[in-house]
Amino acid sequence: MGKFTYDINKYEPKQMVALPLGLLIISIIFLAFNTFSTGMPVEPGIDFAGGVAVTVFTTDSQEDIKAFFSDYPLKSIGESVNDGYYLVFDYLEDDKFRDLTKKVLDKYPDAKVDQIGETFGKTLQSQAVWALLIAFILMAIVVFVAFKSFVPSAAVVISAFSDIVITAALMDVFGISLSLGTTAALLMLIGYSVDSDILLTTRLLKRKGNLDEKLRGAFRTGFIMTTTTITAVFAMFVVTAVGQVVIIRDISAVLLIGLFVDMMNTWMLNAGLLKWYLTRKGGYRNGR
């Protein structure tokens, strides 16, 4: 890997797990506080909270648009290509929604107006939560069946759980709302997380040799795997950010955050737990 090296073998297990466990605890407290105060762990987008989405193409400035819609609960203005704007309003009652639609189409005849009801949004919230839970439970079952050993399997599951929790907390910190797209990104993140964790666990448990050498080899392969993925996702983020393709930009942003979090959890939390487990079993001393 050139000049970059990370000798994970020189750290004690408790040193390796301290930072990721600390961040996991802080993230859980942060998300719990959000849930208690707002009802959702992460700020919900229009998909889950309900509201009105308006797409217009105009040379008007954002200030002009804000002034024009000053009588309506305008939440955000996103810019798009070809002088396009993506406007999001809070949910409106039917009369108010009809007034807004008329006002929009009178000034911007080519505009597109969509409203998602609060009830439908709550249904989507429930379905998204179930999708994440089912994906996580199925992943955990596959991991336990594959390794048939509690500590290594639990380490993989804890690492994947930490990836999701810390990423969700950082989404709120960076102002990325929870939408259908970002929920899909969190589901994809479970897959990415388990890939690197299974690589590490398989190298340490299934292969013969010195533990230090197996850790070093697993890190080299895993680091290359994750950094190539980060490079591709970063390119997608830049292109969609410039083009203001909001949904793909948010998906790639969540994946970028999650991949960096996964590197920390895999090579500090999971590797630290596995090193502790194998050392206790005697594998470290016996050079398994």
Short mmCIF file of N, CA and C in Angstrom, two decimals, residues 58-70 77 107-108:
data_model
loop_
_atom_site.label_atom_id
_atom_site.label_comp_id
_atom_site.label_asym_id
_atom_site.label_seq_id
_atom_site.Cartn_x
_atom_site.Cartn_y
_atom_site.Cartn_z
N THR A 58 -36.61 28.48 -13.70
CA THR A 58 -36.73 29.93 -13.79
C THR A 58 -35.37 30.58 -13.55
N THR A 59 -35.22 31.78 -14.01
CA THR A 59 -34.00 32.54 -13.74
C THR A 59 -34.14 33.40 -12.49
N ASP A 60 -35.27 33.31 -11.81
CA ASP A 60 -35.46 34.05 -10.56
C ASP A 60 -34.42 33.62 -9.53
N SER A 61 -34.04 34.56 -8.67
CA SER A 61 -33.10 34.21 -7.60
C SER A 61 -33.85 33.52 -6.46
N GLN A 62 -33.09 32.93 -5.54
CA GLN A 62 -33.72 32.28 -4.39
C GLN A 62 -34.49 33.31 -3.54
N GLU A 63 -33.95 34.52 -3.45
CA GLU A 63 -34.63 35.56 -2.67
C GLU A 63 -35.97 35.89 -3.31
N ASP A 64 -36.01 35.95 -4.66
CA ASP A 64 -37.27 36.22 -5.35
C ASP A 64 -38.29 35.12 -5.06
N ILE A 65 -37.81 33.88 -5.08
CA ILE A 65 -38.71 32.74 -4.84
C ILE A 65 -39.24 32.76 -3.41
N LYS A 66 -38.33 33.05 -2.46
CA LYS A 66 -38.78 33.12 -1.05
C LYS A 66 -39.83 34.20 -0.87
N ALA A 67 -39.62 35.34 -1.52
CA ALA A 67 -40.59 36.44 -1.40
C ALA A 67 -41.92 36.06 -2.05
N PHE A 68 -41.85 35.37 -3.20
CA PHE A 68 -43.07 35.00 -3.92
C PHE A 68 -43.92 34.01 -3.11
N PHE A 69 -43.24 33.11 -2.38
CA PHE A 69 -43.98 32.09 -1.61
C PHE A 69 -43.99 32.42 -0.10
N SER A 70 -43.91 33.68 0.23
CA SER A 70 -43.81 34.07 1.65
C SER A 70 -45.07 33.70 2.45
N ILE A 77 -34.96 25.19 -0.43
CA ILE A 77 -34.84 25.41 -1.87
C ILE A 77 -33.56 24.73 -2.34
N LYS A 107 -47.50 31.31 -12.44
CA LYS A 107 -46.21 31.95 -12.68
C LYS A 107 -45.24 31.04 -13.44
N TYR A 108 -45.29 29.72 -13.13
CA TYR A 108 -44.38 28.77 -13.76
C TYR A 108 -45.21 27.66 -14.42
#
